[in-house]
Short mmCIF file of C-alpha atoms in Angstrom, two decimals:
data_model
loop_
_atom_site.label_atom_id
_atom_site.label_comp_id
_atom_site.label_asym_id
_atom_site.label_seq_id
_atom_site.Cartn_x
_atom_site.Cartn_y
_atom_site.Cartn_z
CA MET A 1 7.15 41.96 1.05
CA ASN A 2 8.54 40.54 -2.08
CA ARG A 3 11.39 39.03 -1.66
CA VAL A 4 14.29 41.55 -3.26
CA THR A 5 12.45 44.00 -0.54
CA ILE A 6 13.33 41.19 2.64
CA GLU A 7 16.86 40.43 0.34
CA LYS A 8 17.70 44.23 1.31
CA SER A 9 16.25 43.96 4.88
CA VAL A 10 18.68 41.62 5.61
CA LEU A 11 21.86 42.99 3.95
CA SER A 12 21.84 45.96 5.00
CA GLU A 13 20.83 44.63 8.58
CA ASN A 14 24.43 42.60 8.13
CA ASN A 15 25.83 46.23 7.15
CA ARG A 16 25.56 47.71 10.39
CA ILE A 17 26.36 44.59 12.44
CA ALA A 18 29.51 45.00 10.14
CA ALA A 19 29.79 48.57 10.27
CA ASP A 20 30.21 47.78 14.12
CA LEU A 21 32.69 44.88 13.64
CA ARG A 22 34.76 47.32 12.04
CA THR A 23 34.73 50.05 14.13
CA ALA A 24 36.26 47.61 17.07
CA LEU A 25 38.44 46.43 14.96
CA ALA A 26 39.81 49.87 13.85
CA ALA A 27 39.92 51.06 17.58
CA SER A 28 41.74 48.16 18.99
CA GLY A 29 43.97 48.10 15.66
CA ALA A 30 43.78 44.63 14.33
CA LEU A 31 44.24 44.22 10.78
CA ALA A 32 40.83 41.70 9.49
CA LEU A 33 41.18 39.98 6.22
CA ASN A 34 38.28 38.38 4.36
CA PHE A 35 39.09 34.73 1.77
CA ILE A 36 36.70 33.55 -0.66
CA SER A 37 37.28 30.82 -3.52
CA SER A 38 35.91 28.59 -5.16
CA PRO A 39 35.14 25.38 -3.15
CA GLY A 40 39.08 23.50 -3.47
CA SER A 41 41.60 26.65 -4.25
CA GLY A 42 43.56 25.73 -1.56
CA LYS A 43 42.47 28.03 1.44
CA THR A 44 43.25 26.68 3.66
CA ALA A 45 46.82 25.40 2.67
CA LEU A 46 47.46 29.22 2.33
CA LEU A 47 45.97 29.34 6.05
CA GLU A 48 48.31 26.89 6.72
CA LYS A 49 51.45 27.92 5.36
CA THR A 50 50.67 31.62 6.63
CA LEU A 51 50.08 30.45 10.43
CA GLU A 52 53.53 28.77 10.02
CA MET A 53 55.63 31.55 8.29
CA LEU A 54 54.12 34.49 10.62
CA PRO A 55 56.77 36.25 13.44
CA GLU A 56 56.49 34.92 16.90
CA GLY A 57 54.46 37.16 19.37
CA MET A 58 52.20 38.28 16.84
CA ARG A 59 48.46 37.31 18.25
CA VAL A 60 46.22 35.75 15.93
CA VAL A 61 42.80 34.66 15.82
CA VAL A 62 41.01 32.73 13.32
CA LEU A 63 38.15 32.06 12.19
CA THR A 64 37.27 29.21 9.44
CA GLY A 65 33.69 28.86 7.65
CA ASP A 66 32.14 25.43 6.45
CA ILE A 67 28.90 24.22 5.84
CA GLN A 68 29.62 21.44 7.32
CA THR A 69 32.37 19.00 9.11
CA ASP A 70 34.72 21.17 11.19
CA ASN A 71 37.51 19.61 9.23
CA ASP A 72 39.43 23.14 8.71
CA ALA A 73 39.25 24.14 11.91
CA ARG A 74 40.95 20.76 12.54
CA ARG A 75 43.91 21.51 9.80
CA LEU A 76 44.21 25.22 11.28
CA ALA A 77 44.91 24.78 15.42
CA GLN A 78 47.91 22.59 14.84
CA TYR A 79 49.79 25.91 14.74
CA GLY A 80 49.07 27.29 18.46
CA TYR A 81 47.18 30.18 17.13
CA PRO A 82 43.24 30.13 18.58
CA VAL A 83 40.44 28.44 16.00
CA ARG A 84 37.01 28.63 16.00
CA GLN A 85 34.92 26.43 13.29
CA ILE A 86 31.85 28.38 11.92
CA THR A 87 29.70 26.02 10.54
CA THR A 88 26.68 27.23 8.67
CA GLY A 89 24.76 24.39 8.46
CA GLY A 90 23.12 24.63 4.71
CA THR A 91 23.92 28.91 4.03
CA CYS A 92 26.77 29.69 1.40
CA HIS A 93 28.52 32.21 2.84
CA LEU A 94 29.23 33.52 6.32
CA ASP A 95 27.23 37.09 7.40
CA ALA A 96 28.24 39.90 10.42
CA ALA A 97 26.61 38.34 13.22
CA MET A 98 27.75 35.12 12.50
CA VAL A 99 31.53 36.08 13.50
CA ASP A 100 30.26 38.75 15.53
CA ALA A 101 29.02 35.85 17.92
CA HIS A 102 32.14 33.60 17.23
CA LEU A 103 34.44 36.60 18.13
CA GLY A 104 33.03 35.93 21.48
CA GLY A 105 36.33 38.03 23.91
CA TRP A 106 38.71 38.04 21.19
CA LEU A 107 37.91 41.44 21.00
CA THR A 108 37.91 42.11 24.55
CA GLU A 109 41.47 40.32 25.50
CA GLY A 110 43.14 41.77 22.19
CA PHE A 111 45.29 40.23 19.24
CA ASP A 112 47.12 41.80 15.48
CA LEU A 113 45.50 39.86 13.30
CA LEU A 114 41.84 38.14 12.56
CA LEU A 115 41.85 35.80 9.35
CA ILE A 116 38.18 34.82 8.56
CA GLU A 117 38.64 31.74 5.92
CA ASN A 118 35.12 31.76 4.19
CA VAL A 119 32.18 29.02 2.95
CA GLY A 120 33.62 28.00 -0.40
CA ASN A 121 31.61 29.89 -2.82
CA LEU A 122 32.78 32.64 -5.47
CA VAL A 123 28.94 34.11 -5.55
CA CYS A 124 27.38 34.77 -2.45
CA PRO A 125 29.73 35.38 0.04
CA THR A 126 30.43 38.05 -2.42
CA SER A 127 27.95 40.42 -1.04
CA TYR A 128 28.02 40.01 2.26
CA ASP A 129 30.32 43.27 4.54
CA LEU A 130 32.07 41.02 7.57
CA GLY A 131 33.48 44.08 8.51
CA GLU A 132 36.82 43.31 7.30
CA ASP A 133 39.59 45.60 5.97
CA ALA A 134 40.43 43.60 3.13
CA LYS A 135 38.77 40.85 1.00
CA VAL A 136 41.37 38.51 -0.39
CA VAL A 137 40.43 36.21 -2.98
CA ILE A 138 42.06 33.24 -4.26
CA LEU A 139 42.26 31.16 -7.76
CA SER A 140 43.60 28.30 -7.73
CA VAL A 141 45.34 27.77 -12.13
CA THR A 142 43.34 24.27 -12.36
CA GLU A 143 39.71 26.48 -12.53
CA GLY A 144 40.45 28.52 -15.76
CA GLU A 145 41.83 31.83 -16.74
CA ASP A 146 37.61 32.86 -17.76
CA LYS A 147 37.24 32.99 -13.53
CA PRO A 148 37.56 36.85 -13.08
CA LEU A 149 35.46 37.80 -16.03
CA LYS A 150 32.27 34.85 -15.04
CA TYR A 151 32.51 36.02 -11.00
CA PRO A 152 33.21 39.83 -11.60
CA GLY A 153 31.39 40.42 -8.23
CA ILE A 154 34.25 39.03 -6.15
CA TYR A 155 37.28 40.61 -8.31
CA ARG A 156 35.80 44.47 -7.77
CA LYS A 157 35.43 43.80 -4.07
CA ALA A 158 39.10 42.54 -3.56
CA GLU A 159 42.51 43.74 -2.78
CA LEU A 160 44.33 40.98 -3.86
CA VAL A 161 44.48 37.88 -5.84
CA ILE A 162 45.87 34.92 -4.77
CA LEU A 163 46.76 33.07 -8.09
CA ASN A 164 47.28 29.32 -6.11
CA LYS A 165 48.94 26.40 -6.84
CA VAL A 166 50.98 27.54 -9.70
CA ASP A 167 53.23 24.87 -9.56
CA LEU A 168 50.70 22.99 -11.26
CA LEU A 169 51.10 25.52 -14.40
CA PRO A 170 53.37 22.99 -16.47
CA TYR A 171 50.89 20.18 -16.33
CA VAL A 172 47.49 22.21 -16.97
CA PRO A 173 46.11 24.38 -20.01
CA PHE A 174 46.15 27.55 -17.62
CA GLN A 175 47.45 31.39 -19.97
CA ARG A 176 48.52 33.29 -16.87
CA GLN A 177 49.54 36.05 -18.46
CA LEU A 178 45.51 36.44 -19.56
CA ALA A 179 44.29 35.34 -16.28
CA ARG A 180 46.06 38.85 -14.62
CA ASP A 181 44.52 40.18 -17.87
CA ASN A 182 41.11 39.34 -16.78
CA ALA A 183 41.53 40.25 -13.53
CA ARG A 184 42.68 44.14 -14.06
CA ARG A 185 40.01 44.41 -16.73
CA ILE A 186 37.54 43.66 -13.86
CA ASN A 187 39.20 45.77 -11.24
CA PRO A 188 42.53 48.10 -12.87
CA GLU A 189 43.66 48.84 -8.95
CA ILE A 190 44.15 45.26 -7.46
CA GLU A 191 47.00 43.42 -6.69
CA ILE A 192 48.35 39.94 -7.35
CA ILE A 193 50.54 37.65 -5.85
CA GLU A 194 51.27 34.17 -7.63
CA THR A 195 51.69 31.25 -5.34
CA SER A 196 52.68 27.78 -4.57
CA CYS A 197 51.52 26.01 -0.79
CA VAL A 198 54.07 22.78 -2.44
CA THR A 199 57.10 25.15 -3.25
CA GLY A 200 56.88 27.61 -1.44
CA GLU A 201 56.85 30.39 -4.51
CA GLY A 202 55.41 34.01 -3.53
CA LEU A 203 54.31 32.63 0.24
CA PRO A 204 57.40 35.94 0.81
CA GLN A 205 55.59 38.34 -1.42
CA TRP A 206 51.99 37.56 0.55
CA MET A 207 53.85 37.66 3.54
CA SER A 208 55.14 40.88 3.49
CA TRP A 209 51.54 41.62 1.22
CA LEU A 210 50.66 40.65 4.38
CA GLY A 211 53.03 42.33 7.43
CA ALA A 212 52.39 45.87 5.49
CA ARG A 213 49.06 45.66 5.75
CA ALA A 214 49.15 44.50 9.34
CA VAL A 215 51.43 47.39 10.03
CA GLN A 216 49.42 49.98 8.11
CA LYS A 217 45.89 49.21 10.62
CA ALA A 218 48.57 49.07 13.77
CA SER A 219 50.25 52.95 12.96
CA ALA A 220 46.19 53.87 12.37
CA GLY A 221 44.30 52.88 15.07
CA GLY A 222 45.80 51.00 18.47
CA GLU A 223 48.14 51.61 20.26
CA ARG A 224 50.27 49.01 20.50
CA THR A 225 52.81 46.95 18.69
CA VAL A 226 52.87 44.50 16.78
CA CYS A 227 55.73 41.88 15.48
CA VAL A 228 55.81 41.89 11.93
CA ALA A 229 59.71 41.32 11.36
CA ALA A 230 58.44 39.92 7.98
CA PRO A 231 59.22 35.97 7.72
CA VAL A 232 61.17 34.99 4.63
CA MET B 1 6.13 37.23 5.85
CA ASN B 2 10.43 36.32 7.02
CA ARG B 3 13.05 35.86 4.98
CA VAL B 4 12.61 31.87 5.08
CA THR B 5 8.82 31.69 4.71
CA ILE B 6 9.82 33.85 1.44
CA GLU B 7 12.92 31.18 0.63
CA LYS B 8 10.15 28.16 0.77
CA SER B 9 8.12 29.94 -0.96
CA VAL B 10 10.02 30.62 -3.61
CA LEU B 11 11.10 26.81 -3.04
CA SER B 12 7.75 26.33 -3.36
CA GLU B 13 7.08 27.69 -6.62
CA ASN B 14 10.01 26.51 -8.25
CA ASN B 15 8.79 22.88 -7.93
CA ARG B 16 5.64 23.62 -9.20
CA ILE B 17 7.22 25.41 -12.49
CA ALA B 18 9.58 21.87 -12.66
CA ALA B 19 7.12 20.04 -11.56
CA ASP B 20 5.86 20.81 -14.92
CA LEU B 21 8.55 20.25 -17.25
CA ARG B 22 9.09 17.14 -16.13
CA THR B 23 5.90 15.97 -17.42
CA ALA B 24 6.64 18.35 -20.61
CA LEU B 25 10.38 15.85 -21.29
CA ALA B 26 8.15 12.94 -19.41
CA ALA B 27 5.36 13.01 -22.75
CA SER B 28 7.97 13.51 -24.87
CA GLY B 29 10.51 10.58 -24.02
CA ALA B 30 13.99 13.01 -23.32
CA LEU B 31 16.26 13.12 -20.72
CA ALA B 32 17.68 15.96 -18.82
CA LEU B 33 20.76 16.05 -17.10
CA ASN B 34 21.25 18.97 -14.31
CA PHE B 35 25.61 19.07 -14.31
CA ILE B 36 26.78 20.62 -10.56
CA SER B 37 30.24 21.17 -9.64
CA SER B 38 33.15 23.92 -7.85
CA PRO B 39 34.26 27.16 -11.00
CA GLY B 40 36.45 25.81 -12.84
CA SER B 41 36.39 21.29 -11.98
CA GLY B 42 36.11 21.23 -15.46
CA LYS B 43 31.68 20.83 -16.84
CA THR B 44 32.25 23.06 -19.55
CA ALA B 45 35.70 20.26 -21.29
CA LEU B 46 33.59 17.38 -20.21
CA LEU B 47 30.43 19.02 -22.10
CA GLU B 48 32.14 19.50 -24.90
CA LYS B 49 33.95 15.45 -24.68
CA THR B 50 30.21 14.55 -24.19
CA LEU B 51 29.06 16.54 -27.57
CA GLU B 52 31.84 15.13 -29.61
CA MET B 53 31.72 11.46 -28.65
CA LEU B 54 27.80 12.07 -29.16
CA PRO B 55 26.08 9.11 -31.83
CA GLU B 56 24.59 10.78 -35.33
CA GLY B 57 21.60 11.55 -35.56
CA MET B 58 20.44 12.71 -31.52
CA ARG B 59 18.80 14.91 -31.05
CA VAL B 60 20.05 17.39 -27.93
CA VAL B 61 19.85 20.74 -26.99
CA VAL B 62 21.79 22.85 -23.66
CA LEU B 63 22.03 25.49 -21.80
CA THR B 64 24.87 27.18 -19.96
CA GLY B 65 24.52 29.18 -16.72
CA ASP B 66 26.37 31.55 -15.41
CA ILE B 67 26.68 35.61 -13.85
CA GLN B 68 28.30 36.78 -16.46
CA THR B 69 29.66 36.26 -20.03
CA ASP B 70 28.56 34.00 -22.39
CA ASN B 71 31.31 32.17 -23.02
CA ASP B 72 30.99 28.58 -22.71
CA ALA B 73 27.67 29.02 -24.87
CA ARG B 74 29.70 29.92 -27.45
CA ARG B 75 32.16 27.31 -27.07
CA LEU B 76 29.82 24.43 -26.84
CA ALA B 77 27.81 25.62 -29.72
CA GLN B 78 30.86 24.88 -31.43
CA TYR B 79 29.71 21.23 -31.97
CA GLY B 80 26.69 21.54 -34.23
CA TYR B 81 23.75 21.37 -31.69
CA PRO B 82 21.21 23.78 -30.08
CA VAL B 83 23.05 25.78 -26.66
CA ARG B 84 21.71 28.75 -24.87
CA GLN B 85 23.58 31.27 -22.22
CA ILE B 86 21.13 31.62 -19.18
CA THR B 87 23.00 34.64 -17.95
CA THR B 88 21.44 35.26 -14.22
CA GLY B 89 23.07 38.53 -13.81
CA GLY B 90 23.71 37.69 -9.97
CA THR B 91 21.76 34.82 -9.17
CA CYS B 92 24.04 32.27 -7.76
CA HIS B 93 22.06 29.15 -9.17
CA LEU B 94 19.36 28.48 -12.03
CA ASP B 95 15.92 27.75 -11.84
CA ALA B 96 12.91 26.23 -12.91
CA ALA B 97 11.97 29.43 -14.20
CA MET B 98 14.69 30.38 -16.24
CA VAL B 99 14.90 26.71 -17.82
CA ASP B 100 11.40 27.46 -18.71
CA ALA B 101 12.18 30.46 -20.53
CA HIS B 102 15.08 29.38 -22.80
CA LEU B 103 13.61 26.43 -23.83
CA GLY B 104 11.77 28.14 -26.12
CA GLY B 105 10.15 25.97 -29.08
CA TRP B 106 13.00 23.15 -28.25
CA LEU B 107 9.80 21.37 -26.58
CA THR B 108 7.73 21.63 -29.03
CA GLU B 109 10.04 20.66 -31.36
CA GLY B 110 11.33 17.77 -30.25
CA PHE B 111 14.99 16.34 -29.13
CA ASP B 112 16.63 14.08 -26.99
CA LEU B 113 18.27 14.61 -23.84
CA LEU B 114 18.58 18.11 -22.62
CA LEU B 115 22.29 19.24 -20.94
CA ILE B 116 22.34 21.94 -18.39
CA GLU B 117 24.94 23.16 -16.30
CA ASN B 118 24.64 25.00 -14.15
CA VAL B 119 26.60 27.81 -11.79
CA GLY B 120 29.65 26.75 -10.84
CA ASN B 121 28.47 27.06 -7.57
CA LEU B 122 28.11 23.97 -4.94
CA VAL B 123 25.90 25.31 -2.58
CA CYS B 124 22.35 26.93 -4.35
CA PRO B 125 21.95 24.91 -6.96
CA THR B 126 21.11 21.98 -5.17
CA SER B 127 18.12 23.75 -4.13
CA TYR B 128 16.80 24.22 -7.20
CA ASP B 129 14.90 21.55 -8.71
CA LEU B 130 15.30 22.49 -12.82
CA GLY B 131 12.67 19.24 -13.49
CA GLU B 132 16.16 17.55 -14.64
CA ASP B 133 15.93 13.43 -14.67
CA ALA B 134 19.30 13.44 -12.85
CA LYS B 135 21.47 16.11 -11.03
CA VAL B 136 25.54 15.10 -11.74
CA VAL B 137 28.23 16.50 -9.39
CA ILE B 138 31.82 16.93 -11.23
CA LEU B 139 34.30 16.58 -8.55
CA SER B 140 37.69 16.99 -10.15
CA VAL B 141 40.96 15.81 -8.14
CA THR B 142 42.80 18.83 -7.59
CA GLU B 143 40.05 20.34 -4.88
CA GLY B 144 41.17 17.63 -2.30
CA GLU B 145 39.07 14.70 -0.66
CA ASP B 146 36.97 16.32 1.79
CA LYS B 147 34.55 18.05 -0.68
CA PRO B 148 31.67 15.61 -0.51
CA LEU B 149 31.37 16.17 3.31
CA LYS B 150 31.66 19.81 3.45
CA TYR B 151 28.71 20.02 0.23
CA PRO B 152 26.80 16.56 1.10
CA GLY B 153 23.95 18.34 0.09
CA ILE B 154 24.63 17.94 -3.42
CA TYR B 155 26.74 14.25 -3.14
CA ARG B 156 23.01 13.37 -1.16
CA LYS B 157 21.11 14.39 -4.74
CA ALA B 158 22.85 13.69 -6.82
CA GLU B 159 23.46 9.67 -8.99
CA LEU B 160 26.28 10.65 -10.52
CA VAL B 161 30.14 11.37 -9.54
CA ILE B 162 32.25 12.92 -12.36
CA LEU B 163 35.58 12.78 -10.22
CA ASN B 164 37.47 14.29 -13.65
CA LYS B 165 41.03 15.43 -13.95
CA VAL B 166 42.61 12.52 -13.60
CA ASP B 167 45.24 12.52 -15.37
CA LEU B 168 46.45 15.22 -13.13
CA LEU B 169 46.67 12.59 -9.84
CA PRO B 170 50.33 12.82 -10.18
CA TYR B 171 50.97 16.41 -9.86
CA VAL B 172 47.68 16.34 -6.28
CA PRO B 173 48.16 14.64 -2.64
CA PHE B 174 44.33 13.71 -3.72
CA GLN B 175 43.20 10.18 -1.87
CA ARG B 176 40.60 9.19 -4.48
CA GLN B 177 39.56 5.88 -3.17
CA LEU B 178 38.63 8.58 0.71
CA ALA B 179 36.91 10.58 -2.21
CA ARG B 180 35.22 7.54 -2.94
CA ASP B 181 34.66 6.64 0.15
CA ASN B 182 33.51 9.82 1.07
CA ALA B 183 30.87 10.36 -0.94
CA ARG B 184 29.57 6.98 -0.17
CA ARG B 185 29.31 8.30 3.46
CA ILE B 186 27.48 10.88 2.12
CA ASN B 187 24.97 8.69 -0.40
CA PRO B 188 26.01 5.16 -0.42
CA GLU B 189 23.72 4.80 -3.74
CA ILE B 190 26.06 7.28 -6.23
CA GLU B 191 27.82 5.93 -8.63
CA ILE B 192 30.96 7.34 -9.79
CA ILE B 193 33.38 7.64 -12.57
CA GLU B 194 36.86 8.56 -12.91
CA THR B 195 37.46 10.86 -15.95
CA SER B 196 40.27 13.07 -17.75
CA CYS B 197 39.34 15.09 -20.33
CA VAL B 198 42.66 15.31 -21.96
CA THR B 199 44.11 11.61 -21.93
CA GLY B 200 40.42 10.79 -22.59
CA GLU B 201 39.90 8.18 -19.15
CA GLY B 202 36.56 7.19 -17.97
CA LEU B 203 34.76 9.42 -20.84
CA PRO B 204 33.80 5.62 -22.82
CA GLN B 205 32.07 5.11 -19.27
CA TRP B 206 30.57 8.47 -18.91
CA MET B 207 29.17 8.48 -22.11
CA SER B 208 27.46 4.16 -21.41
CA TRP B 209 26.10 6.13 -18.17
CA LEU B 210 24.25 8.27 -19.87
CA GLY B 211 23.32 6.12 -23.23
CA ALA B 212 21.73 3.87 -20.87
CA ARG B 213 19.95 7.16 -19.19
CA ALA B 214 18.56 8.07 -22.65
CA VAL B 215 16.92 4.66 -24.01
CA GLN B 216 15.30 4.17 -20.05
CA LYS B 217 14.03 7.53 -20.56
CA ALA B 218 12.66 7.37 -24.15
CA SER B 219 11.20 3.68 -23.40
CA ALA B 220 9.24 4.28 -20.40
CA GLY B 221 7.94 7.57 -22.39
CA GLY B 222 8.09 8.84 -25.14
CA GLU B 223 7.53 6.94 -28.94
CA ARG B 224 10.09 8.16 -31.07
CA THR B 225 12.93 5.76 -31.61
CA VAL B 226 17.09 7.81 -29.98
CA CYS B 227 19.79 6.77 -31.33
CA VAL B 228 21.99 5.62 -28.34
CA ALA B 229 25.02 3.65 -29.80
CA ALA B 230 27.53 3.59 -27.43
CA PRO B 231 30.53 5.48 -28.83
CA VAL B 232 33.91 4.00 -27.85
#
């Protein structure tokens, strides 16, 4: 068996577990989002703002992946929602088995929203389905507008680009329209929201997107009512 | 044969090719550096500044890796040195076989310095020896000071951290001393140079480091004279 065959077999086993997860999430009506980006693009800060702004009563659980450290889990746990760290110990991505193993009793207890912060890496996490409803790619304006062209895989698979750290636009040579055009060259359907976790710009739009997706999922699958008063 | 065995076998084959490359580079007295970082930390901009500042007469060749596009090769080719793009087509790192295949006739013709810009990824490139003399990790101040702790592998293996984009320090909540301490917690011997490719801060120190390493390598192995008047 050569390396390619082994990789295919690993991905096929991952897809089987991801499909089971998706079925369980669909039955419960819970929305699951998989956040993927370079290291340092602001995934954890965006999730902190998200947890801060979520409407009261929404049952949210968070999984956060890292190669080492539980820094992110400790940051996110301050907002009062259950958070579990997945430390991969060298592996460059989360896979469906890791998510399955760390959901523990959460699926039985029930929740409305699962936020999965992947390992900071624009390449490998793209190949691993985690049973999520949507992948969200975060691009910070300090990284350059060419990234959608250089890492097309994640832009093809994501439904939304969060163009983050727009408060730094005056200080970096970043052409926002070119970045938007590059993302749409790879995926003409992709949605784009510009945000800053420092000034709060764009966060209401992001929360509206999230609220709309949560309602859509809950009404498609579950029997429970989700509190989704869009915060502004 | 399971996946771990296959991975070990791939790495062992990589190490064999890397060892041959290292022997060839040692015989010629040429210095080879492998630049590793997140996407968007400024690898290409640093290499542009480096090519611009190198002393006349130094024979430099450049390999630049990307998953897609030859943008970086086109940017770097403007400085008059031979540049070759390695497009990995989805693979998340360069390996020694790719470097070997793209060196072509350069080893026979002779050169003093080989700059290898790896794929933007803090994880996977760390495992692949390319026959280089040193790995250089680039961390931009927009990425957060926790990155050495979250991606310890590359900080353990690198000889130098380029702490880049320091011109943005007034606009980001980055604690430079904490970043330095974190890097040294992982690797007490690691050298750190702070740079900005916008203001030019730190670039003379970087060029001195590079010059000193080139002289050291040339005097250890080769018979040729390397022009290394440190530019300021």
